[in-house]
Short mmCIF file of C-alpha atoms in Angstrom, two decimals:
data_model
loop_
_atom_site.label_atom_id
_atom_site.label_comp_id
_atom_site.label_asym_id
_atom_site.label_seq_id
_atom_site.Cartn_x
_atom_site.Cartn_y
_atom_site.Cartn_z
CA MET P 43 395.30 116.54 73.79
CA GLY P 44 395.80 117.07 70.37
CA SER P 45 396.48 114.87 67.56
CA ILE P 46 398.45 111.42 67.52
CA LEU P 47 400.55 109.74 64.92
CA VAL P 48 401.54 106.13 64.87
CA PHE P 49 404.32 105.02 63.11
CA GLY P 50 404.64 101.23 62.74
CA GLY P 51 401.31 100.87 63.53
CA SER P 52 400.95 97.28 62.06
CA GLY P 53 403.24 95.54 64.29
CA GLN P 54 402.57 93.95 67.81
CA LEU P 55 403.12 96.94 69.80
CA GLY P 56 400.97 99.03 67.02
CA GLN P 57 398.02 96.73 67.30
CA CYS P 58 397.81 97.20 70.81
CA LEU P 59 398.06 100.65 70.75
CA GLN P 60 394.91 100.20 68.35
CA HIS P 61 393.25 97.88 70.79
CA VAL P 62 393.92 100.36 73.88
CA ALA P 63 392.73 103.61 71.86
CA GLN P 64 389.71 102.28 71.07
CA GLN P 65 389.06 100.95 74.70
CA ARG P 66 389.46 104.37 75.77
CA SER P 67 387.46 106.01 73.14
CA ILE P 68 390.82 108.08 71.83
CA THR P 69 389.89 108.96 68.11
CA ASP P 70 392.32 111.70 67.31
CA ILE P 71 394.96 108.97 66.56
CA VAL P 72 396.04 108.04 63.15
CA PHE P 73 397.59 104.64 62.45
CA LEU P 74 399.77 105.48 59.00
CA PRO P 75 399.75 103.20 56.53
CA GLU P 76 403.16 101.88 55.35
CA GLU P 77 403.74 104.04 52.45
CA GLN P 78 403.13 107.05 54.78
CA ALA P 79 404.92 105.83 57.46
CA ASN P 80 408.60 105.19 55.96
CA ILE P 81 410.65 106.93 58.53
CA LEU P 82 413.93 106.41 56.10
CA ASN P 83 412.15 108.59 53.54
CA PRO P 84 412.23 112.46 54.91
CA GLU P 85 410.50 113.84 52.05
CA VAL P 86 407.33 111.52 52.52
CA LEU P 87 407.55 112.05 56.42
CA ARG P 88 407.65 115.40 56.27
CA ALA P 89 404.82 115.71 54.10
CA THR P 90 402.88 113.52 56.53
CA PHE P 91 403.78 115.95 59.27
CA GLU P 92 402.86 118.91 57.18
CA GLN P 93 399.41 117.18 56.61
CA HIS P 94 398.40 116.39 59.96
CA ARG P 95 400.29 118.63 62.49
CA PRO P 96 400.27 116.25 64.93
CA ALA P 97 400.92 116.68 68.83
CA TYR P 98 402.35 113.48 69.44
CA ILE P 99 404.27 111.13 67.40
CA ILE P 100 404.26 107.20 68.98
CA ASN P 101 407.09 105.38 67.35
CA CYS P 102 406.88 101.70 67.20
CA ALA P 103 408.78 101.29 64.23
CA ALA P 104 412.06 99.46 64.76
CA TYR P 105 414.11 96.78 63.26
CA THR P 106 413.90 93.85 65.99
CA ALA P 107 415.54 90.92 64.44
CA VAL P 108 418.02 90.44 66.89
CA ASP P 109 420.18 87.79 65.69
CA LYS P 110 419.44 89.17 62.07
CA ALA P 111 421.11 92.45 63.14
CA GLU P 112 424.57 90.85 63.66
CA ASP P 113 424.81 90.44 59.54
CA GLU P 114 422.15 93.35 58.69
CA VAL P 115 424.36 96.18 60.71
CA ASP P 116 423.41 98.49 57.95
CA ILE P 117 419.84 98.02 57.57
CA ALA P 118 419.34 97.95 61.65
CA ARG P 119 421.36 101.16 62.12
CA LYS P 120 419.25 102.46 59.09
CA VAL P 121 416.00 101.99 60.70
CA ASN P 122 417.11 102.16 64.46
CA ARG P 123 419.06 105.12 64.59
CA ASP P 124 418.45 107.12 61.32
CA GLY P 125 414.91 106.79 61.10
CA VAL P 126 414.39 107.71 64.46
CA GLU P 127 416.48 110.73 63.83
CA ASN P 128 414.48 111.69 60.96
CA LEU P 129 411.60 111.74 63.28
CA ALA P 130 413.04 113.64 66.17
CA ARG P 131 414.11 116.13 63.67
CA LEU P 132 410.70 116.93 62.46
CA CYS P 133 409.46 116.55 65.74
CA GLY P 134 411.65 119.48 66.92
CA GLU P 135 410.85 121.65 63.87
CA PHE P 136 406.98 120.90 64.40
CA ASN P 137 406.94 121.22 68.52
CA THR P 138 405.31 117.47 68.33
CA THR P 139 406.18 115.54 71.34
CA LEU P 140 407.91 112.19 70.72
CA LEU P 141 407.07 109.14 72.44
CA HIS P 142 409.64 106.59 71.37
CA VAL P 143 409.79 102.71 72.38
CA SER P 144 413.49 101.41 73.51
CA THR P 145 414.86 98.09 75.18
CA ASP P 146 416.77 96.42 77.74
CA PHE P 147 419.29 95.30 74.99
CA VAL P 148 420.90 99.01 75.51
CA PHE P 149 422.79 97.27 78.85
CA ALA P 150 424.89 94.70 79.29
CA GLY P 151 423.21 92.93 81.84
CA THR P 152 426.06 91.68 83.67
CA GLY P 153 424.89 92.73 86.94
CA ASN P 154 422.02 91.58 89.35
CA GLN P 155 420.55 95.04 90.49
CA PRO P 156 417.48 96.21 88.83
CA LEU P 157 418.51 98.52 86.35
CA THR P 158 417.95 102.37 86.27
CA GLU P 159 417.67 105.44 83.71
CA THR P 160 421.13 106.36 85.22
CA ASP P 161 422.86 103.37 84.81
CA ALA P 162 425.81 102.79 82.13
CA ALA P 163 424.21 101.59 78.84
CA GLU P 164 426.63 99.29 77.25
CA PRO P 165 425.01 97.24 74.73
CA ILE P 166 426.66 93.77 73.69
CA SER P 167 424.52 92.95 70.39
CA VAL P 168 424.30 95.25 67.19
CA TYR P 169 420.56 95.40 68.01
CA GLY P 170 421.28 96.95 71.40
CA LEU P 171 423.90 99.27 69.65
CA THR P 172 421.66 100.63 66.96
CA LYS P 173 418.64 101.22 69.66
CA LEU P 174 420.84 103.10 72.06
CA GLU P 175 422.27 105.03 68.97
CA GLY P 176 418.59 105.60 67.92
CA GLU P 177 418.26 106.63 71.83
CA GLN P 178 420.80 109.22 71.83
CA VAL P 179 419.95 111.31 68.40
CA ILE P 180 416.47 112.08 69.96
CA PRO P 181 417.79 114.96 72.42
CA ARG P 182 420.09 116.44 69.63
CA ASN P 183 417.11 117.14 67.89
CA THR P 184 414.06 117.84 70.18
CA GLU P 185 413.55 118.55 74.04
CA ARG P 186 410.01 117.13 74.00
CA TYR P 187 410.23 113.52 74.18
CA PHE P 188 409.81 110.69 76.36
CA ILE P 189 412.15 107.07 75.88
CA LEU P 190 410.24 104.06 77.35
CA ARG P 191 412.83 101.26 77.35
CA THR P 192 410.77 97.79 77.27
CA SER P 193 411.52 94.03 78.04
CA TRP P 194 410.28 90.62 76.94
CA LEU P 195 406.89 92.06 74.97
CA TYR P 196 404.19 89.53 74.31
CA SER P 197 400.43 89.74 73.34
CA GLU P 198 397.74 88.21 71.61
CA TYR P 199 399.00 89.93 68.50
CA ALA P 200 401.94 88.93 66.12
CA ASN P 201 404.71 86.62 66.91
CA ASN P 202 406.08 86.33 70.02
CA PHE P 203 407.30 84.27 73.15
CA VAL P 204 403.88 83.45 74.42
CA LYS P 205 402.32 82.39 71.20
CA THR P 206 405.35 80.47 70.31
CA MET P 207 405.31 78.33 73.35
CA LEU P 208 401.50 78.02 72.90
CA ARG P 209 401.97 76.31 69.71
CA PHE P 210 404.77 74.19 70.64
CA GLY P 211 403.49 72.79 73.86
CA LYS P 212 400.65 71.36 71.68
CA GLU P 213 403.30 69.81 69.30
CA ARG P 214 405.74 68.54 71.49
CA GLU P 215 406.16 66.61 75.01
CA GLU P 216 409.07 68.47 75.98
CA MET P 217 410.20 72.04 75.83
CA ARG P 218 414.05 73.03 76.91
CA VAL P 219 414.03 76.58 77.92
CA ILE P 220 416.82 79.05 79.15
CA TRP P 221 416.86 79.73 83.41
CA ASP P 222 420.17 81.50 83.40
CA GLN P 223 418.99 84.89 81.77
CA LEU P 224 416.95 87.10 83.85
CA GLY P 225 414.36 89.78 83.23
CA THR P 226 410.65 91.08 82.94
CA PRO P 227 408.16 90.02 80.69
CA THR P 228 405.97 92.79 79.45
CA TYR P 229 402.54 92.68 78.17
CA ALA P 230 402.25 95.35 74.96
CA ILE P 231 398.85 96.12 75.92
CA ASP P 232 400.03 97.37 79.29
CA LEU P 233 402.69 99.03 77.27
CA ALA P 234 400.44 100.76 74.95
CA GLY P 235 398.11 102.19 78.19
CA ALA P 236 401.29 103.53 79.74
CA LEU P 237 402.24 105.43 76.35
CA LEU P 238 398.60 106.67 76.21
CA HIS P 239 398.88 107.40 79.80
CA ILE P 240 401.38 109.83 79.19
CA ILE P 241 399.80 111.81 76.25
CA GLN P 242 396.43 111.62 77.98
CA THR P 243 397.78 113.02 81.32
CA GLY P 244 399.73 115.92 79.16
CA SER P 245 402.80 115.09 81.09
CA THR P 246 405.84 117.47 80.08
CA GLU P 247 408.16 115.45 82.35
CA TYR P 248 410.27 114.42 79.44
CA GLY P 249 413.33 112.05 79.41
CA ILE P 250 414.37 108.24 79.28
CA TYR P 251 411.83 105.63 81.82
CA HIS P 252 412.14 102.34 82.08
CA TYR P 253 408.59 100.15 81.62
CA SER P 254 408.11 96.33 82.15
CA ASN P 255 405.79 94.85 84.05
CA GLU P 256 406.30 93.96 87.86
CA GLY P 257 408.57 91.15 89.24
CA VAL P 258 411.37 89.09 87.93
CA THR P 259 411.74 85.51 86.00
CA SER P 260 413.65 83.44 83.91
CA TRP P 261 412.67 82.50 80.24
CA TYR P 262 411.99 78.99 81.56
CA ASP P 263 409.74 79.77 84.52
CA PHE P 264 407.74 82.31 82.14
CA ALA P 265 407.19 79.15 79.95
CA VAL P 266 406.51 77.01 83.02
CA ALA P 267 403.60 79.49 83.74
CA ILE P 268 402.43 79.84 80.10
CA PHE P 269 402.11 76.07 79.89
CA GLU P 270 400.52 75.74 83.22
CA LEU P 271 397.85 78.68 82.25
CA GLY P 272 397.72 77.11 79.06
CA GLY P 273 396.48 73.72 80.36
CA LEU P 274 399.27 72.11 78.85
CA PRO P 275 401.19 69.17 79.80
CA THR P 276 404.48 70.09 78.22
CA ARG P 277 407.47 69.37 80.20
CA THR P 278 409.74 72.24 80.51
CA VAL P 279 413.52 71.14 81.16
CA PRO P 280 415.89 74.17 82.16
CA ILE P 281 418.93 74.74 80.24
CA ARG P 282 421.60 77.29 80.05
CA THR P 283 422.50 79.48 77.52
CA ALA P 284 425.47 78.08 76.17
CA GLU P 285 423.37 75.14 75.50
CA TYR P 286 421.34 77.23 73.12
CA PRO P 287 423.87 79.55 71.10
CA THR P 288 422.41 81.95 69.33
CA LYS P 289 424.35 85.00 67.10
CA ALA P 290 423.55 87.68 69.06
CA THR P 291 424.60 87.76 72.92
CA ARG P 292 421.65 88.46 75.27
CA PRO P 293 421.82 90.54 78.45
CA SER P 294 421.83 87.61 81.43
CA PHE P 295 420.33 90.06 83.90
CA SER P 296 417.83 92.76 82.19
CA VAL P 297 415.44 93.60 85.48
CA MET P 298 414.47 97.30 85.09
CA ASP P 299 413.93 99.36 87.78
CA LYS P 300 410.25 101.10 87.40
CA THR P 301 410.50 103.69 90.56
CA LYS P 302 410.59 106.97 88.01
CA ALA P 303 407.89 105.69 85.81
CA LYS P 304 405.76 105.20 88.95
CA THR P 305 406.50 108.34 90.69
CA THR P 306 407.09 110.80 87.98
CA LEU P 307 404.28 109.28 85.36
CA GLY P 308 401.95 108.28 87.94
CA LEU P 309 401.74 104.61 86.41
CA ALA P 310 400.34 101.81 88.09
CA ILE P 311 402.27 98.82 86.59
CA PRO P 312 400.54 95.04 87.26
CA HIS P 313 402.70 92.07 87.97
CA TRP P 314 403.90 89.97 85.15
CA ARG P 315 401.86 87.00 86.13
CA GLU P 316 398.47 88.90 86.31
CA SER P 317 399.02 90.45 83.13
CA LEU P 318 399.73 86.97 81.30
CA LYS P 319 396.63 85.58 82.85
CA VAL P 320 394.72 88.58 81.07
CA CYS P 321 396.27 87.89 77.88
CA MET P 322 395.98 83.95 77.97
CA ALA P 323 392.33 84.46 78.69
CA ARG P 324 392.20 86.67 75.49
CA LEU P 325 393.93 84.10 73.33
CA ALA P 326 391.35 81.64 74.99
CA GLU P 327 388.37 83.77 73.67
#
């Protein structure tokens, strides 16, 4: 299998990778401290590669503040494009396989059919654009890469929609939640498992893949499920996107087709409700 280096290991997905690696007794995996993991510093990165000579890199480092990115275009681009290019270039040089996490925000989301890897990427936000630019620099620098696009990430770690709804549900009698944006929640533990599955199976089927949990829902129905499973009496009111204006435009339909990931990589993907139950049970422990 070879050694694995994780960049962005302190974030939500990084913490999930730590959990799953421990569960699977994967010991040859290093979660780099921040000073060694600055993807914007080519000299530090090179020293890190020379020290560890990794077989695999998992890049969880990203600028993910979707609305702030509209005002902070330069820093979003530096992290989401330039930092990724720095990693990809070294992966090409050191014969390291890169596993990179991208997003459903690379799509405009104006259709009504599940999105495949070959559908046109037409981002409608700075965040989506810079993530797409990050995808595009990878094949220019290395042939050995897996790009996993995901959506609506949550877990028992860090800040996310599930934990926010549980907090608000205890504080408020009523929550107004958007119902006209459709997608699929993804339990970050499942995504971490998928990334490690690729490494553990030694796949060389390089390219772009879609990975989210199965099923389709709205943010409103997601919130209703969270309150139900959490035993909270919160009244949930559906609202349109127009009633909750944000600086960045979101895709209105970003359900992704996972056929390629299931058939080519052999991934078994649980339904979002089943994974939500697992997460809620862990949060209740």
